[in-house]
Short mmCIF file of C-alpha atoms in Angstrom, two decimals:
data_model
loop_
_atom_site.label_atom_id
_atom_site.label_comp_id
_atom_site.label_asym_id
_atom_site.label_seq_id
_atom_site.Cartn_x
_atom_site.Cartn_y
_atom_site.Cartn_z
CA UNK O 1157 0.06 -0.05 -0.24
CA UNK O 1158 3.11 2.34 1.06
CA UNK O 1159 4.21 1.84 -2.10
CA UNK O 1160 1.35 2.57 -4.15
CA UNK O 1161 0.62 5.39 -3.22
CA UNK O 1162 4.86 6.33 -3.21
CA UNK O 1163 4.43 5.79 -6.31
CA UNK O 1164 1.34 8.00 -7.25
CA UNK O 1165 3.29 11.02 -5.12
CA UNK O 1166 5.92 10.36 -7.88
CA UNK O 1167 3.22 10.14 -10.86
CA UNK O 1168 1.87 13.14 -9.60
CA UNK O 1169 4.86 15.54 -8.73
CA UNK O 1170 6.10 14.22 -12.76
CA UNK O 1171 2.44 15.67 -13.86
CA UNK O 1172 3.79 19.58 -13.44
CA UNK O 1173 4.23 21.14 -16.20
CA UNK O 1174 7.25 22.43 -16.13
CA UNK O 1175 8.46 25.72 -18.71
CA UNK O 1176 11.38 24.98 -20.26
CA UNK O 1177 15.23 26.50 -19.33
CA UNK O 1178 13.51 28.16 -16.06
CA UNK O 1179 16.02 27.31 -14.04
CA UNK O 1180 19.82 28.30 -13.49
CA UNK O 1181 21.79 25.01 -13.96
CA UNK O 1182 18.23 24.14 -17.21
CA UNK O 1183 21.03 22.56 -20.19
CA UNK O 1184 20.24 25.90 -22.63
CA UNK O 1185 22.27 27.50 -20.15
CA UNK O 1186 24.92 25.37 -19.77
CA UNK O 1187 27.35 28.42 -21.58
CA UNK O 1188 25.41 31.20 -19.49
CA UNK O 1189 27.94 33.37 -18.08
CA UNK O 1190 27.98 33.26 -13.30
CA UNK O 1191 30.30 36.47 -11.93
CA UNK O 1192 34.19 35.84 -11.27
CA UNK O 1193 35.38 35.11 -8.38
CA UNK O 1194 36.82 39.13 -7.38
CA UNK O 1195 33.81 40.63 -9.25
CA UNK O 1196 30.31 41.19 -7.53
CA UNK O 1197 32.11 41.05 -3.83
CA UNK O 1198 30.46 43.17 -1.78
CA UNK O 1199 26.63 42.57 -3.49
CA UNK O 1200 26.98 39.27 -3.24
CA UNK O 1201 27.16 39.67 0.47
CA UNK O 1202 24.80 41.04 0.78
CA UNK O 1203 22.27 39.23 -0.25
CA UNK O 1204 23.70 36.00 1.12
CA UNK O 1205 23.20 37.83 4.85
CA UNK O 1206 20.41 39.02 3.71
CA UNK O 1207 19.85 34.73 2.48
CA UNK O 1208 20.94 33.89 6.30
CA UNK O 1209 19.21 36.63 8.58
CA UNK O 1210 16.19 34.94 9.79
CA UNK O 1211 14.85 38.59 10.24
CA UNK O 1212 15.47 40.42 6.96
CA UNK O 1213 12.26 40.56 5.02
CA UNK O 1214 10.78 38.03 2.67
CA UNK O 1215 11.38 39.16 -1.18
CA UNK O 1216 14.98 41.11 -1.72
CA UNK O 1217 13.77 42.99 -4.87
CA UNK O 1218 17.17 43.63 -7.31
CA UNK O 1219 16.59 46.40 -9.55
CA UNK O 1220 19.03 47.36 -12.59
CA UNK O 1221 19.23 49.26 -16.11
CA UNK O 1222 19.69 46.17 -18.94
CA UNK O 1223 23.01 45.63 -19.47
CA UNK O 1224 23.86 45.43 -15.85
CA UNK O 1225 24.29 42.20 -15.11
CA UNK O 1226 20.94 41.35 -13.18
CA UNK O 1227 20.69 37.21 -14.20
CA UNK O 1228 24.83 36.88 -13.96
CA UNK O 1229 24.56 37.98 -10.30
CA UNK O 1230 21.45 35.93 -10.36
CA UNK O 1231 23.05 32.82 -11.90
CA UNK O 1232 25.49 33.39 -9.83
CA UNK O 1233 23.74 33.83 -6.19
CA UNK O 1234 21.27 30.51 -7.26
CA UNK O 1235 24.21 28.73 -8.07
CA UNK O 1236 25.89 29.21 -3.83
CA UNK O 1237 22.76 28.25 -2.40
CA UNK O 1238 22.10 25.56 -4.58
CA UNK O 1239 25.68 24.27 -3.76
CA UNK O 1240 24.78 25.29 -0.04
CA UNK O 1241 21.08 23.41 -0.22
CA UNK O 1242 19.84 26.25 0.55
CA UNK O 1243 18.09 27.02 -2.77
CA UNK O 1244 14.24 25.94 -3.09
CA UNK O 1245 13.63 26.88 -6.67
CA UNK O 1246 14.70 28.91 -9.12
CA UNK O 1247 12.72 30.72 -12.20
CA UNK O 1248 14.25 32.78 -14.96
CA UNK O 1249 12.21 34.66 -17.77
CA UNK O 1250 13.41 35.32 -21.23
CA UNK O 1251 11.09 37.69 -23.23
CA UNK O 1252 9.63 35.19 -26.34
CA UNK O 1253 11.21 32.40 -25.50
CA UNK O 1254 7.58 30.18 -25.04
CA UNK O 1255 6.89 28.09 -21.76
CA UNK O 1256 9.40 30.89 -19.82
CA UNK O 1257 8.15 34.23 -21.39
CA UNK O 1258 4.78 34.02 -19.85
CA UNK O 1259 3.35 32.76 -16.09
CA UNK O 1260 1.28 30.22 -17.41
CA UNK O 1261 3.99 27.33 -16.01
CA UNK O 1262 4.99 29.38 -12.91
CA UNK O 1263 3.95 28.38 -10.24
CA UNK O 1264 3.67 24.45 -11.20
CA UNK O 1265 7.57 24.72 -12.29
CA UNK O 1266 7.74 26.18 -8.84
CA UNK O 1267 6.30 23.40 -6.99
CA UNK O 1268 7.91 20.72 -9.02
CA UNK O 1269 11.41 22.08 -7.96
CA UNK O 1270 10.10 22.36 -3.76
CA UNK O 1271 9.22 18.61 -4.21
CA UNK O 1272 12.87 17.73 -5.30
CA UNK O 1273 13.93 20.50 -2.91
CA UNK O 1274 11.60 19.47 0.15
CA UNK O 1275 10.82 15.99 -0.32
CA UNK O 1276 8.58 15.98 2.89
CA UNK O 1277 5.95 18.77 0.36
CA UNK O 1278 5.84 15.40 -1.93
CA UNK O 1279 2.45 14.23 -0.11
CA UNK O 1280 1.09 17.46 0.39
CA UNK O 1281 1.24 18.33 -3.62
CA UNK O 1282 0.40 15.69 -4.60
CA UNK O 1283 -2.37 15.47 -1.84
CA UNK O 1284 -3.36 18.51 -3.92
CA UNK O 1285 -3.04 17.21 -7.61
CA UNK O 1286 -5.59 14.17 -6.51
CA UNK O 1287 -7.86 16.21 -4.38
CA UNK O 1288 -8.37 19.24 -7.57
CA UNK O 1289 -7.64 17.68 -11.23
CA UNK O 1290 -8.11 20.46 -13.36
CA UNK O 1291 -5.54 22.51 -10.98
CA UNK O 1292 -2.78 22.60 -14.27
CA UNK O 1293 -5.86 24.71 -15.96
CA UNK O 1294 -6.32 26.41 -12.85
CA UNK O 1295 -6.07 30.11 -11.77
CA UNK O 1296 -2.28 31.82 -10.72
CA UNK O 1297 -4.11 31.85 -6.90
CA UNK O 1298 -5.20 28.71 -6.66
CA UNK O 1299 -1.86 26.49 -8.07
CA UNK O 1300 0.03 29.45 -5.21
CA UNK O 1301 -2.41 28.20 -2.39
CA UNK O 1302 -2.69 24.71 -3.10
CA UNK O 1303 0.64 23.95 -5.17
CA UNK O 1304 2.73 25.98 -2.45
CA UNK O 1305 1.38 27.68 0.64
CA UNK O 1306 -0.59 24.96 2.04
CA UNK O 1307 1.92 22.80 1.46
CA UNK O 1308 4.70 24.80 3.05
CA UNK O 1309 1.66 26.05 5.60
CA UNK O 1310 0.76 22.05 6.59
CA UNK O 1311 3.96 19.95 6.29
CA UNK O 1312 5.16 19.17 9.96
CA UNK O 1313 9.15 19.83 9.76
CA UNK O 1314 11.59 21.07 11.41
CA UNK O 1315 12.31 24.99 10.66
CA UNK O 1316 13.54 25.73 7.67
CA UNK O 1317 14.51 28.42 5.64
CA UNK O 1318 15.21 27.95 1.89
CA UNK O 1319 15.28 30.60 -0.59
CA UNK O 1320 13.88 31.22 -4.25
CA UNK O 1321 15.39 32.38 -6.63
CA UNK O 1322 13.07 34.79 -9.64
CA UNK O 1323 15.41 36.67 -12.75
CA UNK O 1324 13.85 39.41 -14.57
CA UNK O 1325 10.61 39.50 -14.14
CA UNK O 1326 9.99 41.89 -15.97
CA UNK O 1327 10.39 39.56 -19.47
CA UNK O 1328 7.02 38.32 -18.66
CA UNK O 1329 4.91 38.78 -20.94
CA UNK O 1330 1.29 40.48 -18.86
CA UNK O 1331 2.56 43.09 -16.95
CA UNK O 1332 -1.01 42.26 -14.39
CA UNK O 1333 0.45 38.76 -13.99
CA UNK O 1334 3.57 40.79 -12.84
CA UNK O 1335 1.48 42.11 -10.07
CA UNK O 1336 -0.39 38.97 -9.05
CA UNK O 1337 2.67 37.52 -9.11
CA UNK O 1338 4.02 39.89 -6.32
CA UNK O 1339 0.51 40.35 -4.71
CA UNK O 1340 1.17 36.82 -4.37
CA UNK O 1341 4.89 36.22 -3.43
CA UNK O 1342 4.32 38.53 -0.53
CA UNK O 1343 3.02 35.82 2.08
CA UNK O 1344 5.55 33.30 1.77
CA UNK O 1345 6.56 35.85 4.16
CA UNK O 1346 3.59 34.89 6.92
CA UNK O 1347 5.36 30.87 6.21
CA UNK O 1348 6.45 30.14 10.26
CA UNK O 1349 8.10 27.05 10.25
CA UNK O 1350 9.60 26.60 6.55
CA UNK O 1351 10.34 30.37 5.33
CA UNK O 1352 11.04 30.54 1.92
CA UNK O 1353 12.29 33.86 0.83
CA UNK O 1354 12.58 35.09 -2.95
CA UNK O 1355 15.64 36.86 -4.60
CA UNK O 1356 13.93 38.76 -7.37
CA UNK O 1357 15.55 40.75 -9.90
CA UNK O 1358 14.12 43.62 -13.09
CA UNK O 1359 14.20 45.84 -14.96
CA UNK O 1360 12.89 49.05 -13.49
CA UNK O 1361 9.73 49.88 -15.30
CA UNK O 1362 7.02 51.19 -13.78
CA UNK O 1363 4.40 48.38 -13.79
CA UNK O 1364 6.60 47.09 -11.72
CA UNK O 1365 7.22 49.97 -9.26
CA UNK O 1366 3.35 49.73 -9.07
CA UNK O 1367 3.52 46.45 -8.28
CA UNK O 1368 5.69 46.58 -5.23
CA UNK O 1369 4.28 49.58 -4.16
CA UNK O 1370 1.05 47.66 -3.24
CA UNK O 1371 2.79 45.42 -0.73
CA UNK O 1372 4.02 46.23 2.65
CA UNK O 1373 6.47 47.74 3.20
CA UNK O 1374 7.83 44.91 5.67
CA UNK O 1375 7.65 42.14 3.01
CA UNK O 1376 10.78 43.64 0.71
CA UNK O 1377 13.59 45.41 0.87
CA UNK O 1378 15.47 46.38 -2.85
CA UNK O 1379 18.49 47.12 -3.92
CA UNK O 1380 19.25 49.66 -7.64
CA UNK O 1381 22.68 47.80 -9.27
CA UNK O 1382 22.65 51.05 -11.41
CA UNK O 1383 23.67 53.34 -7.97
CA UNK O 1384 26.94 50.83 -6.97
CA UNK O 1385 29.31 53.78 -7.31
CA UNK O 1386 31.44 53.82 -10.85
CA UNK O 1387 34.14 53.11 -9.42
CA UNK O 1388 33.55 50.28 -7.41
CA UNK O 1389 32.07 48.45 -11.50
CA UNK O 1390 34.76 49.62 -12.85
CA UNK O 1391 36.83 47.81 -11.03
CA UNK O 1392 35.03 44.54 -11.93
CA UNK O 1393 34.81 45.09 -14.90
CA UNK O 1394 38.75 45.77 -15.21
CA UNK O 1395 38.85 42.47 -13.53
CA UNK O 1396 36.62 40.96 -15.91
CA UNK O 1397 39.20 42.18 -18.89
CA UNK O 1398 41.48 40.83 -17.57
CA UNK O 1399 40.94 37.42 -16.97
CA UNK O 1400 39.06 36.71 -20.55
CA UNK O 1401 41.63 38.23 -22.33
CA UNK O 1402 44.76 36.70 -20.82
CA UNK O 1403 44.02 33.27 -22.32
CA UNK O 1404 43.34 34.46 -25.29
CA UNK O 1405 46.33 36.44 -25.41
CA UNK O 1406 49.03 33.12 -24.49
CA UNK O 1407 46.36 30.75 -27.13
CA UNK O 1408 47.70 33.18 -30.35
CA UNK O 1409 50.82 34.25 -28.57
CA UNK O 1410 50.74 37.99 -28.14
CA UNK O 1411 53.53 39.80 -27.28
CA UNK O 1412 53.73 41.65 -23.69
CA UNK O 1413 51.60 44.63 -23.17
CA UNK O 1414 48.35 43.12 -24.80
CA UNK O 1415 45.65 45.09 -24.56
CA UNK O 1416 47.92 47.85 -22.67
CA UNK O 1417 46.10 49.21 -19.48
CA UNK O 1418 45.84 52.60 -21.72
CA UNK O 1419 43.00 50.21 -23.24
CA UNK O 1420 42.34 48.79 -21.06
CA UNK O 1421 41.47 51.96 -19.19
CA UNK O 1422 39.18 53.42 -23.03
CA UNK O 1423 37.63 49.55 -22.35
CA UNK O 1424 36.93 50.42 -19.29
CA UNK O 1425 35.63 53.57 -19.82
CA UNK O 1426 33.17 52.97 -22.87
CA UNK O 1427 31.35 50.11 -20.95
CA UNK O 1428 30.09 52.71 -18.17
CA UNK O 1429 29.03 50.35 -15.89
CA UNK O 1430 27.13 47.33 -18.16
CA UNK O 1431 28.56 44.48 -18.23
CA UNK O 1432 26.44 43.47 -21.39
CA UNK O 1433 29.19 45.73 -22.80
CA UNK O 1434 31.92 44.49 -22.08
CA UNK O 1435 30.68 40.92 -22.45
CA UNK O 1436 29.37 41.91 -26.43
CA UNK O 1437 33.57 43.12 -26.92
CA UNK O 1438 35.43 40.33 -25.57
CA UNK O 1439 33.25 38.21 -27.73
CA UNK O 1440 33.89 40.34 -30.56
CA UNK O 1441 38.06 40.42 -29.95
CA UNK O 1442 37.71 36.82 -29.33
CA UNK O 1443 35.18 35.84 -33.16
CA UNK O 1444 38.14 38.00 -35.03
CA UNK O 1445 38.39 36.47 -38.12
CA UNK O 1446 42.32 38.40 -38.27
CA UNK O 1447 42.54 36.88 -35.07
CA UNK O 1448 41.56 38.93 -31.62
CA UNK O 1449 45.00 41.68 -31.77
CA UNK O 1450 43.35 44.88 -33.85
CA UNK O 1451 39.89 43.72 -32.29
CA UNK O 1452 39.94 46.15 -29.05
CA UNK O 1453 41.19 49.25 -31.59
CA UNK O 1454 38.37 49.02 -33.54
CA UNK O 1455 35.77 49.03 -30.82
CA UNK O 1456 37.83 52.47 -29.16
CA UNK O 1457 38.01 54.21 -32.40
CA UNK O 1458 33.97 53.23 -32.59
CA UNK O 1459 32.70 54.31 -30.31
CA UNK O 1460 34.66 57.42 -29.36
CA UNK O 1461 32.02 59.91 -30.28
CA UNK O 1462 28.91 58.42 -27.46
CA UNK O 1463 28.73 59.50 -24.98
CA UNK O 1464 25.48 57.76 -22.57
CA UNK O 1465 25.61 53.74 -21.53
CA UNK O 1466 22.74 53.20 -23.97
CA UNK O 1467 25.31 54.82 -27.34
CA UNK O 1468 28.27 53.38 -26.38
CA UNK O 1469 26.80 49.46 -26.59
CA UNK O 1470 24.60 51.17 -29.58
CA UNK O 1471 28.32 52.16 -31.19
CA UNK O 1472 29.60 48.17 -30.25
CA UNK O 1473 26.58 46.47 -31.71
CA UNK O 1474 26.85 48.71 -34.89
CA UNK O 1475 30.64 48.36 -35.11
CA UNK O 1476 30.27 44.69 -34.78
CA UNK O 1477 27.44 44.59 -37.47
CA UNK O 1478 29.14 46.47 -40.16
CA UNK O 1479 32.37 43.95 -39.71
CA UNK O 1480 30.48 40.96 -39.19
CA UNK O 1481 27.60 41.38 -41.74
CA UNK O 1482 29.43 43.36 -44.56
CA UNK O 1483 33.31 42.62 -44.03
CA UNK O 1484 35.10 43.56 -47.33
CA UNK O 1485 32.74 44.65 -48.77
CA UNK O 1486 31.63 47.31 -46.52
CA UNK O 1487 35.07 49.11 -47.15
CA UNK O 1488 34.40 49.81 -51.06
CA UNK O 1489 31.83 52.46 -52.17
CA UNK O 1490 31.18 50.59 -55.81
CA UNK O 1491 29.87 47.37 -53.46
CA UNK O 1492 26.20 49.10 -52.77
CA UNK O 1493 24.60 45.94 -53.89
CA UNK O 1494 26.51 43.06 -52.52
CA UNK O 1495 26.61 45.07 -49.57
CA UNK O 1496 22.47 45.60 -49.46
CA UNK O 1497 21.98 41.60 -50.46
CA UNK O 1498 24.23 40.76 -46.77
CA UNK O 1499 21.97 43.53 -45.11
CA UNK O 1500 18.75 42.01 -46.61
CA UNK O 1501 20.19 38.89 -45.62
CA UNK O 1502 20.81 39.44 -42.80
CA UNK O 1503 17.69 41.42 -41.59
CA UNK O 1504 15.41 37.77 -43.15
CA UNK O 1505 17.57 35.73 -40.94
CA UNK O 1506 17.86 37.76 -37.70
CA UNK O 1507 15.46 40.07 -38.09
CA UNK O 1508 13.26 36.61 -38.10
CA UNK O 1509 15.01 35.26 -35.01
CA UNK O 1510 14.75 38.76 -33.56
CA UNK O 1511 10.86 38.45 -33.95
CA UNK O 1512 9.46 35.22 -33.31
CA UNK O 1513 7.74 33.23 -30.48
CA UNK O 1514 10.09 30.84 -29.72
CA UNK O 1515 13.75 29.44 -30.33
CA UNK O 1516 14.79 26.77 -31.78
CA UNK O 1517 18.42 25.51 -34.24
CA UNK O 1518 19.31 26.72 -37.63
CA UNK O 1519 18.56 23.46 -39.62
CA UNK O 1520 14.53 24.17 -38.55
CA UNK O 1521 15.31 27.65 -39.09
CA UNK O 1522 15.78 26.79 -42.78
CA UNK O 1523 12.90 24.97 -43.42
CA UNK O 1524 11.06 27.47 -41.63
CA UNK O 1525 12.25 30.49 -43.67
CA UNK O 1526 12.72 28.50 -47.45
CA UNK O 1527 16.33 29.24 -47.19
CA UNK O 1528 19.25 27.18 -47.93
CA UNK O 1529 21.01 25.87 -44.74
CA UNK O 1530 24.12 26.97 -46.03
CA UNK O 1531 23.13 30.44 -46.33
CA UNK O 1532 21.38 30.63 -42.92
CA UNK O 1533 24.49 29.11 -41.24
CA UNK O 1534 26.85 31.89 -43.13
CA UNK O 1535 24.68 34.36 -41.66
CA UNK O 1536 24.60 33.03 -38.00
CA UNK O 1537 28.26 32.27 -38.27
CA UNK O 1538 28.83 35.82 -38.59
CA UNK O 1539 26.53 36.79 -36.29
CA UNK O 1540 28.96 34.85 -33.25
CA UNK O 1541 29.09 37.83 -30.87
CA UNK O 1542 25.83 38.70 -30.24
CA UNK O 1543 23.86 35.57 -30.78
CA UNK O 1544 25.08 31.87 -28.81
CA UNK O 1545 25.26 28.82 -31.93
CA UNK O 1546 25.89 25.77 -31.20
CA UNK O 1547 27.95 23.35 -32.36
CA UNK O 1548 25.62 21.14 -32.42
CA UNK O 1549 23.02 21.40 -34.60
CA UNK O 1550 20.35 20.03 -32.78
CA UNK O 1551 20.51 23.08 -30.21
CA UNK O 1552 18.52 26.52 -30.48
CA UNK O 1553 20.09 29.18 -31.67
CA UNK O 1554 19.66 32.34 -28.88
CA UNK O 1555 20.22 35.71 -28.89
CA UNK O 1556 22.82 36.28 -26.05
CA UNK O 1557 20.99 39.60 -24.55
CA UNK O 1558 17.35 40.92 -25.02
CA UNK O 1559 19.56 44.86 -25.62
CA UNK O 1560 20.89 43.68 -28.83
CA UNK O 1561 16.73 42.90 -29.93
CA UNK O 1562 15.90 46.21 -28.51
CA UNK O 1563 18.38 47.66 -30.65
CA UNK O 1564 17.77 46.40 -33.83
CA UNK O 1565 13.99 47.00 -33.26
CA UNK O 1566 14.58 50.51 -32.33
CA UNK O 1567 15.26 52.95 -35.36
CA UNK O 1568 16.98 55.36 -33.48
CA UNK O 1569 19.37 53.49 -31.54
CA UNK O 1570 20.29 51.21 -34.55
CA UNK O 1571 21.26 54.15 -37.10
CA UNK O 1572 22.55 52.53 -40.18
CA UNK O 1573 18.95 51.71 -41.93
CA UNK O 1574 20.71 48.26 -43.57
CA UNK O 1575 20.64 47.05 -40.21
CA UNK O 1576 17.25 48.40 -39.00
CA UNK O 1577 14.11 45.45 -38.41
CA UNK O 1578 10.93 46.85 -38.93
CA UNK O 1579 8.88 44.40 -36.32
CA UNK O 1580 5.36 44.69 -39.16
CA UNK O 1581 6.83 43.54 -41.97
CA UNK O 1582 8.33 40.68 -40.03
CA UNK O 1583 5.40 39.22 -38.94
CA UNK O 1584 3.94 39.61 -41.93
CA UNK O 1585 7.05 37.86 -43.76
CA UNK O 1586 6.17 35.47 -41.38
CA UNK O 1587 2.88 34.52 -41.35
CA UNK O 1588 3.27 34.05 -44.78
CA UNK O 1589 6.11 31.65 -44.44
CA UNK O 1590 4.06 29.62 -41.71
CA UNK O 1591 0.93 29.73 -43.99
CA UNK O 1592 2.85 27.89 -46.85
CA UNK O 1593 3.92 25.31 -43.75
CA UNK O 1594 0.68 24.37 -42.78
CA UNK O 1595 -1.45 24.73 -45.64
CA UNK O 1596 0.45 21.39 -46.31
CA UNK O 1597 -1.42 19.79 -43.46
CA UNK O 1598 -3.60 16.65 -44.64
CA UNK O 1599 -5.97 14.49 -42.99
CA UNK O 1600 -3.97 11.63 -40.31
CA UNK O 1601 -1.45 13.31 -40.63
CA UNK O 1602 0.23 10.53 -38.93
CA UNK O 1603 -1.42 7.59 -40.32
CA UNK O 1604 -2.89 6.25 -37.31
CA UNK O 1605 -4.16 3.11 -37.45
CA UNK O 1606 -7.83 4.29 -35.64
CA UNK O 1607 -10.03 7.09 -34.30
CA UNK O 1608 -9.75 8.07 -30.06
CA UNK O 1609 -5.94 6.89 -30.13
CA UNK O 1610 -4.80 8.46 -26.95
CA UNK O 1611 -1.36 10.96 -27.73
CA UNK O 1612 0.39 8.40 -25.59
CA UNK O 1613 0.14 6.33 -27.64
CA UNK O 1614 1.43 7.42 -30.60
CA UNK O 1615 5.59 7.62 -30.76
CA UNK O 1616 7.25 10.40 -30.03
CA UNK O 1617 9.52 9.84 -33.41
CA UNK O 1618 6.23 9.72 -35.83
CA UNK O 1619 4.75 12.62 -34.58
CA UNK O 1620 8.44 14.86 -35.15
CA UNK O 1621 8.94 13.05 -38.16
CA UNK O 1622 4.61 13.77 -39.37
CA UNK O 1623 4.72 17.09 -38.19
CA UNK O 1624 8.92 18.72 -38.10
CA UNK O 1625 10.04 20.80 -35.49
CA UNK O 1626 9.28 24.43 -37.91
CA UNK O 1627 5.54 22.97 -38.72
CA UNK O 1628 4.72 22.39 -35.78
CA UNK O 1629 5.97 25.81 -35.22
CA UNK O 1630 3.48 27.20 -38.20
CA UNK O 1631 0.92 25.64 -36.26
CA UNK O 1632 1.45 27.71 -32.74
CA UNK O 1633 2.49 30.91 -34.02
CA UNK O 1634 0.82 31.32 -37.28
CA UNK O 1635 -2.27 34.01 -36.05
CA UNK O 1636 -0.22 35.78 -33.60
CA UNK O 1637 2.83 36.68 -36.27
CA UNK O 1638 -0.63 37.35 -38.44
CA UNK O 1639 -2.01 39.52 -35.23
CA UNK O 1640 0.81 41.76 -35.12
CA UNK O 1641 1.73 42.06 -38.57
CA UNK O 1642 -0.11 43.90 -41.25
CA UNK O 1643 -1.47 41.49 -43.51
CA UNK O 1644 -2.77 42.91 -46.77
CA UNK O 1645 -6.24 41.45 -48.55
CA UNK O 1646 -4.53 38.53 -50.40
CA UNK O 1647 -3.12 37.43 -46.62
CA UNK O 1648 -6.97 37.30 -45.94
CA UNK O 1649 -7.93 35.67 -48.44
CA UNK O 1650 -5.67 32.74 -47.75
CA UNK O 1651 -6.18 32.70 -44.33
CA UNK O 1652 -10.09 31.96 -45.89
CA UNK O 1653 -8.59 29.62 -47.90
CA UNK O 1654 -6.64 28.52 -45.54
CA UNK O 1655 -10.06 27.58 -43.01
CA UNK O 1656 -12.00 26.28 -45.74
CA UNK O 1657 -9.25 23.07 -47.27
CA UNK O 1658 -7.35 22.89 -43.40
CA UNK O 1659 -9.01 24.04 -40.22
CA UNK O 1660 -9.10 20.46 -38.98
CA UNK O 1661 -6.29 19.23 -40.79
CA UNK O 1662 -4.42 22.67 -39.02
CA UNK O 1663 -6.96 21.47 -35.94
CA UNK O 1664 -5.63 18.04 -35.24
CA UNK O 1665 -1.84 19.79 -36.01
CA UNK O 1666 -2.71 21.32 -33.17
CA UNK O 1667 -3.77 18.43 -31.12
CA UNK O 1668 -0.88 15.51 -31.85
CA UNK O 1669 1.57 18.53 -30.73
CA UNK O 1670 -0.34 19.10 -27.38
CA UNK O 1671 -1.57 22.47 -27.76
CA UNK O 1672 -5.11 21.61 -28.60
CA UNK O 1673 -6.24 24.11 -25.97
CA UNK O 1674 -4.11 27.11 -27.33
CA UNK O 1675 -6.11 25.98 -30.26
CA UNK O 1676 -9.52 27.36 -28.76
CA UNK O 1677 -7.69 30.97 -28.13
CA UNK O 1678 -6.27 31.12 -31.41
CA UNK O 1679 -9.59 30.62 -33.12
CA UNK O 1680 -11.73 33.55 -30.74
CA UNK O 1681 -8.63 35.81 -32.11
CA UNK O 1682 -8.88 34.72 -35.14
CA UNK O 1683 -12.92 35.66 -35.27
CA UNK O 1684 -12.19 39.10 -34.42
CA UNK O 1685 -9.16 39.14 -37.52
CA UNK O 1686 -11.44 38.13 -40.04
CA UNK O 1687 -14.50 40.38 -38.34
CA UNK O 1688 -12.40 44.26 -38.76
CA UNK O 1689 -10.88 42.81 -42.02
CA UNK O 1690 -14.53 42.22 -43.94
CA UNK O 1691 -14.80 46.15 -43.36
CA UNK O 1692 -11.71 46.93 -44.20
CA UNK O 1693 -11.29 44.79 -47.94
#
């Protein structure tokens, strides 16, 4: 009997919906940086003192501008807590990355991690699932109360104090959800036996400030990252450059001094307190086609006229694009046609990555965009300073930092029109690509042996072969691209034709990839879009 109960508990916990890529040590985050040993020393000590102090406030809010190193600090704190067996759970929001761009799986993911870090909770979380079969489809408040708060209150155990790490809350796609999450997390301050503290980071955006204003002053303390004295930050950035460039110097057999003290000082000055600037420069130097020796000077010459931190970063992004995308053609006035071809391919490939709703490997991107894989590879390989392009082709391509996304979509910041991404145009183009793929769907695409077959009975390789990743993306996101694009009359006609011929095929495809619930919402949204289009066309 006990064994049966244990198996049931394990099954219930395993069924908790978990957001892929949420945890600090998830496989997808394996190449992301942590703080160097001699950097952020005082801040890390302050955070760990807060973690250890039984009388400290429930929430520690670290807020700072884009590029100030919040996520690197979060990963470092989460790792240190995990090593001390003090980490309750971690969730790293990432804008535009499917499960971790919204709050839909936030509390169920936290609950699943809590069941591992605190096994005494397993019985109570499992009972909550048994008592409410619909809990996974219910709202954040119900999930928080039933899967997390009540188990923490009711579990019989000695006094324990753990910390949950929540990074980049501002990248959750709903400001209303953000404020609700904050209100619910505040309730953790009243826990007694098992006390869970929350270390939380975000940009200092108005809706988040408003969310914290709704909380009791006794619930949280904050720390403004960009208010750290610039001298302290500059020392850390200087340490970063010295430690990271030393192996590069040895690898290429560069003489001493390289880079010299003056260049390091100038690079630190250009960074203006932004760690993302320093990290981007480092990758740019590492990826130099002719070796790293002249790369720092190229960076500095491009940044001379910049005065603000954002302009410094914009300057390095512009230089990087001109150097990496256009290469030798960029210096030749008579090569305007070649430059436009290269820039056009950049806008098509990288522009798609910037606005897409989920990441994917390069080979699937080639299939989605209907571009030869070699052409995709050539475009992406030149952008390794700002894109994480895995050697393993089955791993997805991703942007290193959201600031590059923001830069490309802002024509005021991206001053070279050849690299500006027209967001509306990209969404429209991706909508059309998606439509071309889902219009190829057919009845019984997996060749099932009869009606009523459960999805669990269909081998995953059969589903993957019949509905490959790029078609799955098209099934799930074609309407989102339509909504954010600028469809023409011909696009609306294409949709109507698709609905007449392939509606059931599309719904079948959604059910096979486990997205049929989203299909209901998509049909409602589509009805609204088509009703508006009737008046326009």
